[in-house]
CSV table of N, CA and C in Angstrom, one decimal:
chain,number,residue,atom,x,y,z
B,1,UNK,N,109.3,66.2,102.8
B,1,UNK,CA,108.5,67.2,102.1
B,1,UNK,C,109.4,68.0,101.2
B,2,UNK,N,108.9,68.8,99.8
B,2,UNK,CA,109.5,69.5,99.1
B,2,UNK,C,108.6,71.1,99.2
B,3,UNK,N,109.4,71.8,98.4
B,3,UNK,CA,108.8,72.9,98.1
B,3,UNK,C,107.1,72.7,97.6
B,4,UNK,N,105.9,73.4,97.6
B,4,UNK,CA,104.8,73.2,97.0
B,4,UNK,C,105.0,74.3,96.1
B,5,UNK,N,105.1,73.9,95.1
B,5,UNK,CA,104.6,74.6,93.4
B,5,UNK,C,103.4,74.6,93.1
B,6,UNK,N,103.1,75.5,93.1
B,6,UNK,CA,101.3,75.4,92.8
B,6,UNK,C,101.1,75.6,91.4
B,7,UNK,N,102.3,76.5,90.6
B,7,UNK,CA,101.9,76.7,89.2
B,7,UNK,C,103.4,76.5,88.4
B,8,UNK,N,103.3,75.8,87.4
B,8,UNK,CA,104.9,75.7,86.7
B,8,UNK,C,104.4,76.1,85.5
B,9,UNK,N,105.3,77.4,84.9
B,9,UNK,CA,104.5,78.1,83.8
B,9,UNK,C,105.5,78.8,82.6
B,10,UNK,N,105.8,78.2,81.5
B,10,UNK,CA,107.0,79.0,80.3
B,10,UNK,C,105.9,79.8,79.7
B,11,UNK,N,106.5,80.9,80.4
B,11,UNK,CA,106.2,82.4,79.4
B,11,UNK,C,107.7,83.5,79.2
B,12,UNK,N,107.9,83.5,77.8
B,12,UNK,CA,108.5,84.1,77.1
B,12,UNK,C,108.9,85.8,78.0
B,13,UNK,N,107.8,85.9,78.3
B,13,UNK,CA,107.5,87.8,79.2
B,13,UNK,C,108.0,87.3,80.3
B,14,UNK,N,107.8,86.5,81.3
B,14,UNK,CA,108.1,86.2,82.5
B,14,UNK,C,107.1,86.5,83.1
B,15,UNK,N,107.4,87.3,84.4
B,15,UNK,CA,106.1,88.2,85.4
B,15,UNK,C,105.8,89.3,84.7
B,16,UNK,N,105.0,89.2,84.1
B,16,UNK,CA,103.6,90.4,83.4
B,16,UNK,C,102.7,90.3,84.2
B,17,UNK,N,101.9,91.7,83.7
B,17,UNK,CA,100.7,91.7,84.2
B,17,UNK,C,100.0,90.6,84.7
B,18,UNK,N,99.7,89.9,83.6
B,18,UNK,CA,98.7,88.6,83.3
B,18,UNK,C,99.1,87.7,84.4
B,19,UNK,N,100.1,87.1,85.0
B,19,UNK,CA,100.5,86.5,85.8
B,19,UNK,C,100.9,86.9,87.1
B,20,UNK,N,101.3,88.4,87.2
B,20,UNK,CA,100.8,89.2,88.5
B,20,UNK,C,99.6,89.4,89.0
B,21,UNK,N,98.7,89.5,88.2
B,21,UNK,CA,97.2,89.5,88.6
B,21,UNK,C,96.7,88.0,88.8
B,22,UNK,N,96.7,87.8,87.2
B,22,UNK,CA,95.3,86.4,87.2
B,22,UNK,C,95.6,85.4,88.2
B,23,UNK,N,97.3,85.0,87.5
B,23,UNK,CA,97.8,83.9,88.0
B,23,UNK,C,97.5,83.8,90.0
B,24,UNK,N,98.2,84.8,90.3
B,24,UNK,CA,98.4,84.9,91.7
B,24,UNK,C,97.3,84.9,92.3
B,25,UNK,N,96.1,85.4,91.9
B,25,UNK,CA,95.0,85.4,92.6
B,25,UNK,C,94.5,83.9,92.6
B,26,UNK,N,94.8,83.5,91.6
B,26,UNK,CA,94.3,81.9,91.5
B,26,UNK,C,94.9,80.7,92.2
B,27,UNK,N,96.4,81.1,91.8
B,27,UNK,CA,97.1,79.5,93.0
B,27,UNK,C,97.5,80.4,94.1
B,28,UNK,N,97.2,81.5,94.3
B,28,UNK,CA,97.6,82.2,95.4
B,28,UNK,C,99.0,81.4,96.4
B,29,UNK,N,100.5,82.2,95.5
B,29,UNK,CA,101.5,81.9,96.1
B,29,UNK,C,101.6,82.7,96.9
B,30,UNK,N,103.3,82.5,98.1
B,30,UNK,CA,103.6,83.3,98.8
B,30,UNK,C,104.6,83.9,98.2
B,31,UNK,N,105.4,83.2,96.8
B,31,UNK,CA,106.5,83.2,96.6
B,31,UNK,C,106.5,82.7,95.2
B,32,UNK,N,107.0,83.8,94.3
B,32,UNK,CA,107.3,83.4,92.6
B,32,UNK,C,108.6,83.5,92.1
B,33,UNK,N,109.1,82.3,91.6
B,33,UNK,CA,110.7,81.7,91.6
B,33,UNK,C,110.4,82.4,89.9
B,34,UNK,N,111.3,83.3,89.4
B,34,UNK,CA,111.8,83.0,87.8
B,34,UNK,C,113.0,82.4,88.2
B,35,UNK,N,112.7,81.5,87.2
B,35,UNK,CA,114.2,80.4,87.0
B,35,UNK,C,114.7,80.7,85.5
B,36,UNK,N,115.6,81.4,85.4
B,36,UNK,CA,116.7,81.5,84.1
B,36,UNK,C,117.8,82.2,84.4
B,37,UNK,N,118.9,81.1,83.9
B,37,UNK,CA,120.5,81.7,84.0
B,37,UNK,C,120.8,83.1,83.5
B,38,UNK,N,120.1,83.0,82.3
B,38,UNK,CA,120.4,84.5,82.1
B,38,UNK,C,119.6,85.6,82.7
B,39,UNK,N,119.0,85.7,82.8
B,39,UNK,CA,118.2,86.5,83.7
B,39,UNK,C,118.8,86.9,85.5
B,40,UNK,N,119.2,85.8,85.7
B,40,UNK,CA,120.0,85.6,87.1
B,40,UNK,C,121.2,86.4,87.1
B,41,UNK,N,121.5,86.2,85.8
B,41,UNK,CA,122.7,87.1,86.1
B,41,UNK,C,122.8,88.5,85.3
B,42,UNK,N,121.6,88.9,84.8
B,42,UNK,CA,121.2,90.1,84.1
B,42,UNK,C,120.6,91.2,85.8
B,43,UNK,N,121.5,91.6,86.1
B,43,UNK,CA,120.9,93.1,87.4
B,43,UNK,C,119.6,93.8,87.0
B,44,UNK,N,119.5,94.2,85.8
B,44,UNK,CA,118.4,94.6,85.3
B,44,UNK,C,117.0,94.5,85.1
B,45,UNK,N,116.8,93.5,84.7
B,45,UNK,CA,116.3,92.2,84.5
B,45,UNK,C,115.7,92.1,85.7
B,46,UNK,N,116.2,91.5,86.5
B,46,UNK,CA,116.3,90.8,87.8
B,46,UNK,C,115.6,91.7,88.6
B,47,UNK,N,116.1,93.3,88.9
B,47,UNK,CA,115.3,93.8,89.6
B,47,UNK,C,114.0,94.7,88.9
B,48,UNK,N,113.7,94.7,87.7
B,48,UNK,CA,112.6,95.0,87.3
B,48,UNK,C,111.3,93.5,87.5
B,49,UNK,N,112.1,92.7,87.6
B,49,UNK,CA,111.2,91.7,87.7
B,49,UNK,C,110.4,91.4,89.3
B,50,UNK,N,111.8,91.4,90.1
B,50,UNK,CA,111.3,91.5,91.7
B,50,UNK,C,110.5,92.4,91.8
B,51,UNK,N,110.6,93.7,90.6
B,51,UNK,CA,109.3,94.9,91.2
B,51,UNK,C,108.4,94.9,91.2
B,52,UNK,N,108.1,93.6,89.9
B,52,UNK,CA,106.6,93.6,89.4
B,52,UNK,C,105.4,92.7,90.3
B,53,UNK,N,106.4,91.9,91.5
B,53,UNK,CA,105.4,91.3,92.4
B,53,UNK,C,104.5,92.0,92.6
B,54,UNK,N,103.1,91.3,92.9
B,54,UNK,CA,102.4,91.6,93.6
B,54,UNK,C,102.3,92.1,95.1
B,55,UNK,N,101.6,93.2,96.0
B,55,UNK,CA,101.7,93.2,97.2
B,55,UNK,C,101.9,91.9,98.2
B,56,UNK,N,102.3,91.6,98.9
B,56,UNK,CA,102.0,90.5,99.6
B,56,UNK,C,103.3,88.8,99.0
B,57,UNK,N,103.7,89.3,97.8
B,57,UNK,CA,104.5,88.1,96.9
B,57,UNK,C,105.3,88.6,96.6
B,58,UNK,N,106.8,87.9,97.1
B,58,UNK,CA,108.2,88.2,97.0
B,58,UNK,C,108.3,87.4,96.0
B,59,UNK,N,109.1,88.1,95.1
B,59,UNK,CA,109.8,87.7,93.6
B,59,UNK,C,111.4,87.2,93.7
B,60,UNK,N,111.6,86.1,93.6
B,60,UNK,CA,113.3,85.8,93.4
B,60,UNK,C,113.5,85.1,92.0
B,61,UNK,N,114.8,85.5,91.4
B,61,UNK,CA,115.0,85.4,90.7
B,61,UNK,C,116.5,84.1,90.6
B,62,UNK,N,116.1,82.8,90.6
B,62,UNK,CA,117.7,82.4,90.3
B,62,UNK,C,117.8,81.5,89.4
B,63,UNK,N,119.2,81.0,89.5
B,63,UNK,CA,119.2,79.7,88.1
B,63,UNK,C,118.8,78.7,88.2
B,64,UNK,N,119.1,78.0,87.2
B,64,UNK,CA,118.3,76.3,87.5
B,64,UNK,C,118.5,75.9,88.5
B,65,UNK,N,120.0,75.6,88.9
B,65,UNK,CA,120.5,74.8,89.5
B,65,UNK,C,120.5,75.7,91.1
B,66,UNK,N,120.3,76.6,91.1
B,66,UNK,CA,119.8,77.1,92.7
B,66,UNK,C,118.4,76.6,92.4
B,67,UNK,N,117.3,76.9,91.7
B,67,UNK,CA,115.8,76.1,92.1
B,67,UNK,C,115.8,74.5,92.3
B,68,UNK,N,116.8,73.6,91.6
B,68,UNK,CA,116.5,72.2,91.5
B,68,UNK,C,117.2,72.0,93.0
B,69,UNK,N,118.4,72.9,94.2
B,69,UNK,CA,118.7,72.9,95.5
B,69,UNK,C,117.8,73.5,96.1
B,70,UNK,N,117.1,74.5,95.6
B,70,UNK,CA,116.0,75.1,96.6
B,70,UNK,C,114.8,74.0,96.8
B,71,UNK,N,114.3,73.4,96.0
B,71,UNK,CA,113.1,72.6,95.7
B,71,UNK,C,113.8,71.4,96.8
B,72,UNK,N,114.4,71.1,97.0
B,72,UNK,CA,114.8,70.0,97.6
B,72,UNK,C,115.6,69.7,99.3
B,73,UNK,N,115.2,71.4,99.6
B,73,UNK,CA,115.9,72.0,100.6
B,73,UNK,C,114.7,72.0,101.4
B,74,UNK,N,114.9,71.7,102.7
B,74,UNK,CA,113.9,71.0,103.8
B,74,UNK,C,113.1,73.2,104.3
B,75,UNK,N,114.6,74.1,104.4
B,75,UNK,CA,114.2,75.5,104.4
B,75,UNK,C,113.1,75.9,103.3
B,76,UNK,N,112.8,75.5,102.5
B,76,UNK,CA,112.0,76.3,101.8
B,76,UNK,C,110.8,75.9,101.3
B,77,UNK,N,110.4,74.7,102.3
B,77,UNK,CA,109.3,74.0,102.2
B,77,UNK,C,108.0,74.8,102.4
B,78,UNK,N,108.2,76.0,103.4
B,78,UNK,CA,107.2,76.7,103.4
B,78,UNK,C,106.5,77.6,102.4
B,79,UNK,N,107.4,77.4,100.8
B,79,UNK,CA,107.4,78.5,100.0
B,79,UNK,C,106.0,77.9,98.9
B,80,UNK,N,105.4,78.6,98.8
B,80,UNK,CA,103.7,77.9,98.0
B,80,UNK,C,104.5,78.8,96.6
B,81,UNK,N,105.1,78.0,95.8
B,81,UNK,CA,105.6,78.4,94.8
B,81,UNK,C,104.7,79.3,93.2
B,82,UNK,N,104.8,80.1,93.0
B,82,UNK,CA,104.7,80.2,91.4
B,82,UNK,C,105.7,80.2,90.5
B,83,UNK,N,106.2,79.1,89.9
B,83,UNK,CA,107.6,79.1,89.0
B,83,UNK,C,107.2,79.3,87.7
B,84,UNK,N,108.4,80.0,87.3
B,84,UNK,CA,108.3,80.8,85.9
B,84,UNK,C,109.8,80.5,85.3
B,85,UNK,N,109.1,80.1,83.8
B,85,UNK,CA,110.5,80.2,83.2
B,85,UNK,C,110.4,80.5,81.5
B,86,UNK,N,111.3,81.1,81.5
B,86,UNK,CA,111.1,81.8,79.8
B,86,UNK,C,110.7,80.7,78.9
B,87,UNK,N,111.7,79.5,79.1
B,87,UNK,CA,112.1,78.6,77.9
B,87,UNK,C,111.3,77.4,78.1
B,88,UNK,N,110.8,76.4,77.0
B,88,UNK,CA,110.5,75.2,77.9
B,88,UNK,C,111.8,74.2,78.0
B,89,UNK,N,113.1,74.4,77.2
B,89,UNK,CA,113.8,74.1,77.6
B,89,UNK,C,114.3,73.9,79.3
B,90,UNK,N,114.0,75.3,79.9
B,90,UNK,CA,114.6,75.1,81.3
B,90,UNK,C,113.1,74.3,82.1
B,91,UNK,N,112.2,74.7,81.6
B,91,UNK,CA,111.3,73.6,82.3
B,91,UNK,C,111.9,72.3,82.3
B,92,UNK,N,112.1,72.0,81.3
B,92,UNK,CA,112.7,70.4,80.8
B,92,UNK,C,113.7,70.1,81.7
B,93,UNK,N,114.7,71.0,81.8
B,93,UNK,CA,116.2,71.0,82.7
B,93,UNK,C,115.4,70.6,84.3
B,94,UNK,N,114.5,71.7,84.8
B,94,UNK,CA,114.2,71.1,86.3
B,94,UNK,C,113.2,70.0,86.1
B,95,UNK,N,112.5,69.6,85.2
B,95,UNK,CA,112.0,68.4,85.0
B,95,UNK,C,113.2,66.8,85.5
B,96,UNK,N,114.4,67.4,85.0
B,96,UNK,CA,115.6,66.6,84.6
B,96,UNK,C,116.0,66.3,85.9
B,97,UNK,N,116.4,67.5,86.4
B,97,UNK,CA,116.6,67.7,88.2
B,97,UNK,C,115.8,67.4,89.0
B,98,UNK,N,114.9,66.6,89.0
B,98,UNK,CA,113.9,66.1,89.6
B,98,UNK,C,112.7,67.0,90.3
B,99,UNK,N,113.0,68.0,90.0
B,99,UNK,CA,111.6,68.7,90.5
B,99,UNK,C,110.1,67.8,89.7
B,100,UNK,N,109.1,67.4,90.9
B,100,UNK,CA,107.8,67.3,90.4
B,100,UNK,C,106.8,67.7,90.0
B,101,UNK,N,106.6,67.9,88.7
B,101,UNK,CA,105.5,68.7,88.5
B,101,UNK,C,104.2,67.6,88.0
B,102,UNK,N,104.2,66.4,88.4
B,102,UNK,CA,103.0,65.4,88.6
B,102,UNK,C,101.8,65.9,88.8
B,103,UNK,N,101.9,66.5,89.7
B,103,UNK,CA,100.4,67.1,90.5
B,103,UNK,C,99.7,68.2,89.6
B,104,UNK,N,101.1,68.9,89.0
B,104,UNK,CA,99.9,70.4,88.3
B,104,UNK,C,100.5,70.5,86.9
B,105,UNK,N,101.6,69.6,86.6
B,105,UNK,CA,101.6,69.7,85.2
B,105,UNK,C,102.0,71.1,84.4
B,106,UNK,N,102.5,71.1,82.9
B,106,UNK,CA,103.0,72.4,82.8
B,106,UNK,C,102.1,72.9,82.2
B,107,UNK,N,102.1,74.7,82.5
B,107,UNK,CA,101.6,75.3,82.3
B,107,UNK,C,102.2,76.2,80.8
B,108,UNK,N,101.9,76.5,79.4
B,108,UNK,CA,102.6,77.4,78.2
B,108,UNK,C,102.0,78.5,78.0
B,109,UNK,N,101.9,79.6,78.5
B,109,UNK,CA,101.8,80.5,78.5
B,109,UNK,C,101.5,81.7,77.2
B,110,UNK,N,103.2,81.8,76.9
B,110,UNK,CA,103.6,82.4,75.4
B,110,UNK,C,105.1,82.0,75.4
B,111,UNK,N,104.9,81.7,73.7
B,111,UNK,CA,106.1,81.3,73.6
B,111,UNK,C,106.8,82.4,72.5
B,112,UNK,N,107.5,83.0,72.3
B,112,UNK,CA,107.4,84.1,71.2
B,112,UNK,C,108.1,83.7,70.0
B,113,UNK,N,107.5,84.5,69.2
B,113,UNK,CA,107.6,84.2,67.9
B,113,UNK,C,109.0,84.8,67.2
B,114,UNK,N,110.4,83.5,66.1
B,114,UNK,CA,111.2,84.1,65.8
B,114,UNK,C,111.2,83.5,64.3
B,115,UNK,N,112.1,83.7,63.8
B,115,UNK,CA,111.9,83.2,62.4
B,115,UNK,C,111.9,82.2,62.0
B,116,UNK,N,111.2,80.9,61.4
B,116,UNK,CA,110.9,79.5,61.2
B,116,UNK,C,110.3,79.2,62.1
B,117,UNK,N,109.4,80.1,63.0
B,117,UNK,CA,108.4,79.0,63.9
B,117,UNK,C,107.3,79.2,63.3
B,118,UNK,N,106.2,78.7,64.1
B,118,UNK,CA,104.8,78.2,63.1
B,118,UNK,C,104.1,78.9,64.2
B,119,UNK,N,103.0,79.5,64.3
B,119,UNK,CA,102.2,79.8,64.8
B,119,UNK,C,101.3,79.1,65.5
B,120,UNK,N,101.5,78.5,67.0
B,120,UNK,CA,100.0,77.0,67.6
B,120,UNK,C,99.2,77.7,67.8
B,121,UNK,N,99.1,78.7,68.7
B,121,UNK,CA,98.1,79.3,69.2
B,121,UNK,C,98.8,81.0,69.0
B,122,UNK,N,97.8,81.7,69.5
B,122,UNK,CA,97.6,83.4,69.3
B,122,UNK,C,98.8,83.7,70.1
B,123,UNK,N,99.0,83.0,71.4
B,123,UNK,CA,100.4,83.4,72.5
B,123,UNK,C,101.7,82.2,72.3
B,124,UNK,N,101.5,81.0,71.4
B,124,UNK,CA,102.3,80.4,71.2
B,124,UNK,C,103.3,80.1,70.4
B,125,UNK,N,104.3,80.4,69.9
B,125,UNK,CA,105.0,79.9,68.6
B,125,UNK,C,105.8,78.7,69.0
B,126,UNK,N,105.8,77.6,67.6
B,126,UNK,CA,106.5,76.4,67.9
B,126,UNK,C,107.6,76.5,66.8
B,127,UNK,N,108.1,75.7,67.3
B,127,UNK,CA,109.5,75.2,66.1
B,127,UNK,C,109.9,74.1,66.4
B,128,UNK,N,110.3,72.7,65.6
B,128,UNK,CA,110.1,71.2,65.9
B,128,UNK,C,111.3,70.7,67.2
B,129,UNK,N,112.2,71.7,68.0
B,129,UNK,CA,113.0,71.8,68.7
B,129,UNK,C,112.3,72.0,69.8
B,130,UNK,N,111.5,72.5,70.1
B,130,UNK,CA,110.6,73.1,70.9
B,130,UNK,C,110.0,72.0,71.1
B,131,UNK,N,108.8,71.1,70.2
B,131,UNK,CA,107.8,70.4,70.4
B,131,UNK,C,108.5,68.9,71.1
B,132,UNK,N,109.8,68.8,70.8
B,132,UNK,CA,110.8,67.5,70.8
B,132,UNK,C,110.6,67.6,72.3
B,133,UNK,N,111.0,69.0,73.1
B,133,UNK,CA,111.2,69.1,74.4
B,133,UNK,C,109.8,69.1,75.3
B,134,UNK,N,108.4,69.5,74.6
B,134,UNK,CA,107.7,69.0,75.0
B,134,UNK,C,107.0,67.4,75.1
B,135,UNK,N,107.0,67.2,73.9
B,135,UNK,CA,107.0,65.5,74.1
B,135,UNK,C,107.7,64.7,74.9
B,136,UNK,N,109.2,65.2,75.4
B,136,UNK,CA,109.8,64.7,76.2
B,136,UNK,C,109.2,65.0,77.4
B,137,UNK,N,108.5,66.3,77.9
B,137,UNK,CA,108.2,66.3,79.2
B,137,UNK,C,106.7,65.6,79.0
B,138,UNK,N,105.7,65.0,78.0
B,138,UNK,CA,104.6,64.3,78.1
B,138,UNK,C,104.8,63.0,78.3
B,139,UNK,N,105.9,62.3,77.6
B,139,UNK,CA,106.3,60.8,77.7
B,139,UNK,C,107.1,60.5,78.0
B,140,UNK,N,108.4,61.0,78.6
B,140,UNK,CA,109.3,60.9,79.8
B,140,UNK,C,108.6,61.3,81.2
B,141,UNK,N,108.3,62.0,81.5
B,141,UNK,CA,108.1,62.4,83.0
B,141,UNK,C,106.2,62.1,82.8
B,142,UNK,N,105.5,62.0,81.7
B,142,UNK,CA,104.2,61.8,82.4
B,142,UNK,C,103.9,63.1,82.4
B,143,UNK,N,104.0,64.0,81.9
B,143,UNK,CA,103.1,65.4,82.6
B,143,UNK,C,102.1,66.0,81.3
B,144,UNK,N,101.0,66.3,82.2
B,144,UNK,CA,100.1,67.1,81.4
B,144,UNK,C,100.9,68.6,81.2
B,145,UNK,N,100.7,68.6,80.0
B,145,UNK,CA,101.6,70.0,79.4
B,145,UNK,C,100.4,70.8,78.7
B,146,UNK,N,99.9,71.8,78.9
B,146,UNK,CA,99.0,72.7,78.2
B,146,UNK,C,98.6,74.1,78.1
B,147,UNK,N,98.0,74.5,77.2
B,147,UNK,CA,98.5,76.1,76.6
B,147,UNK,C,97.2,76.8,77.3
B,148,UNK,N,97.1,77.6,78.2
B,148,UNK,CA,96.4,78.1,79.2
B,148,UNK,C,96.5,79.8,79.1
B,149,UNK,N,96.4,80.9,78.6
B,149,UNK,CA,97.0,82.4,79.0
B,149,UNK,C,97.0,82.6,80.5
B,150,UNK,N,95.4,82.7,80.6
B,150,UNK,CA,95.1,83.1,82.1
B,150,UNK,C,93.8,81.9,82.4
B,151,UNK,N,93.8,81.9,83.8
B,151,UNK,CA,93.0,80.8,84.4
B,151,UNK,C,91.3,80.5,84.1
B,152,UNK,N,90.9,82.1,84.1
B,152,UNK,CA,89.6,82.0,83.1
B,152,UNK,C,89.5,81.1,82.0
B,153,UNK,N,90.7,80.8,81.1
B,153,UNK,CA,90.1,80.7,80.0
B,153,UNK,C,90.3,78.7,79.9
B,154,UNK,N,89.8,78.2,78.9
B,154,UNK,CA,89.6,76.8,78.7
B,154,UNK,C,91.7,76.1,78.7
B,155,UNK,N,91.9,75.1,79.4
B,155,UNK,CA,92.5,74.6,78.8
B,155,UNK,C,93.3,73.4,77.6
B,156,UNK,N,94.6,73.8,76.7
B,156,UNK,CA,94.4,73.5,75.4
B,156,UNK,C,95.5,72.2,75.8
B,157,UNK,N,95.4,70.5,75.4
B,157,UNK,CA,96.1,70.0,75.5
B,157,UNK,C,97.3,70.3,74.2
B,158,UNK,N,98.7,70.7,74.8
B,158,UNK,CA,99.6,70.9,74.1
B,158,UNK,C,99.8,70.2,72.7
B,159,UNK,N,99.4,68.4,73.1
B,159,UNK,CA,100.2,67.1,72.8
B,159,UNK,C,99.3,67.1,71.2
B,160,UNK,N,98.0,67.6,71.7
B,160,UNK,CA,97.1,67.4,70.6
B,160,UNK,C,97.1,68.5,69.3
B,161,UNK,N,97.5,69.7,70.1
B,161,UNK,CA,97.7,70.6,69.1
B,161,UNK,C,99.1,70.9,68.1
B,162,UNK,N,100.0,70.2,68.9
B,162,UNK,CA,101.5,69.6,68.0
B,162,UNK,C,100.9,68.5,66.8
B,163,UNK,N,100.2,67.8,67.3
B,163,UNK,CA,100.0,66.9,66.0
B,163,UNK,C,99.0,67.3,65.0
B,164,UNK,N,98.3,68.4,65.7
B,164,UNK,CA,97.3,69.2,64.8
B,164,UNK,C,98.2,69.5,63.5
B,165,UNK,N,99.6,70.0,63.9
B,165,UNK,CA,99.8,71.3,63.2
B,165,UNK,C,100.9,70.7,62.4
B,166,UNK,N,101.4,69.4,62.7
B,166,UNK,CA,102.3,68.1,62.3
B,166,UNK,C,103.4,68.2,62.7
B,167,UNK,N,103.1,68.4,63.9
B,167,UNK,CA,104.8,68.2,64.5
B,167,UNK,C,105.2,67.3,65.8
């Protein structure tokens, strides 16, 4: 048995509102992993983010390479995960580390916007560096990758709106 991940999700904000509320009430975790090095090692950071849990949902914050040992560690099989990570890069990285995300596929949240990206969606910005790493997680690993805010609303296949926009 591994860890259960109920949501694997790159948003730019991390734990916001939107994913303290919607999210949680919907895959209803016990437990929301942000996964980023820097973040892990920013104190700041780190404990404004554990604050923003939900009642009832302990927030930890670590690096890749503690979630790709945690995921595969027989102790933390009990944890009904919500994983979060800024980049889709580091999605890619625990993609790479063998974390499974077969079953629920990634979730894009917001991607934020810097100079030379293109606008996909209202919460998404791309740049052809970006889209490379998603195609790799659609045709390497098989995963449904798609642009979702909150659970309410419809979801957008990523794969289709990259070629929409020619990338």
């Amino acid at each position: 048995m591994t860890m259960d991940i109920r949501l694997a999700r790159v948003d730019s904000r991390l734990l916001h509102g939107q994913v303290a509320t919607f999210w949680t009430r919907a895959v209803k975790p016990n437990r929301i992993m942000v996964v980023s090095d820097s973040v892990a090692k920013d104190p700041l950071r780190k404990t404004l983010i554990t604050q923003v849990a939900p009642p009832g949902v302990k927030a930890n914050v670590v690096t890749i390479n503690k979630m790709i040992r945690a995921y595969f560690d027989s102790r933390f099989d009990s944890f009904n995960t919500l994983l979060l990570t800024e980049t889709v890069e580091d999605m890619l990285k625990l993609a790479e580390g063998g974390i499974d995300f077969s079953n629920i596929g990634i979730n894009i949240g917001s991607i934020a916007y810097t100079d030379g990206m293109t606008m996909l969606t209202d919460a998404i910005s791309m740049n052809d560096q970006i889209a490379k790493q998603i195609r790799t997680l659609v045709k390497d690993f098989n995963l449904d990758v798609y642009a979702q805010k909150i659970p309410a609303e419809k979801r957008e296949d990523l794969s289709a709106l990259l070629d929409k926009k020619g990338f």
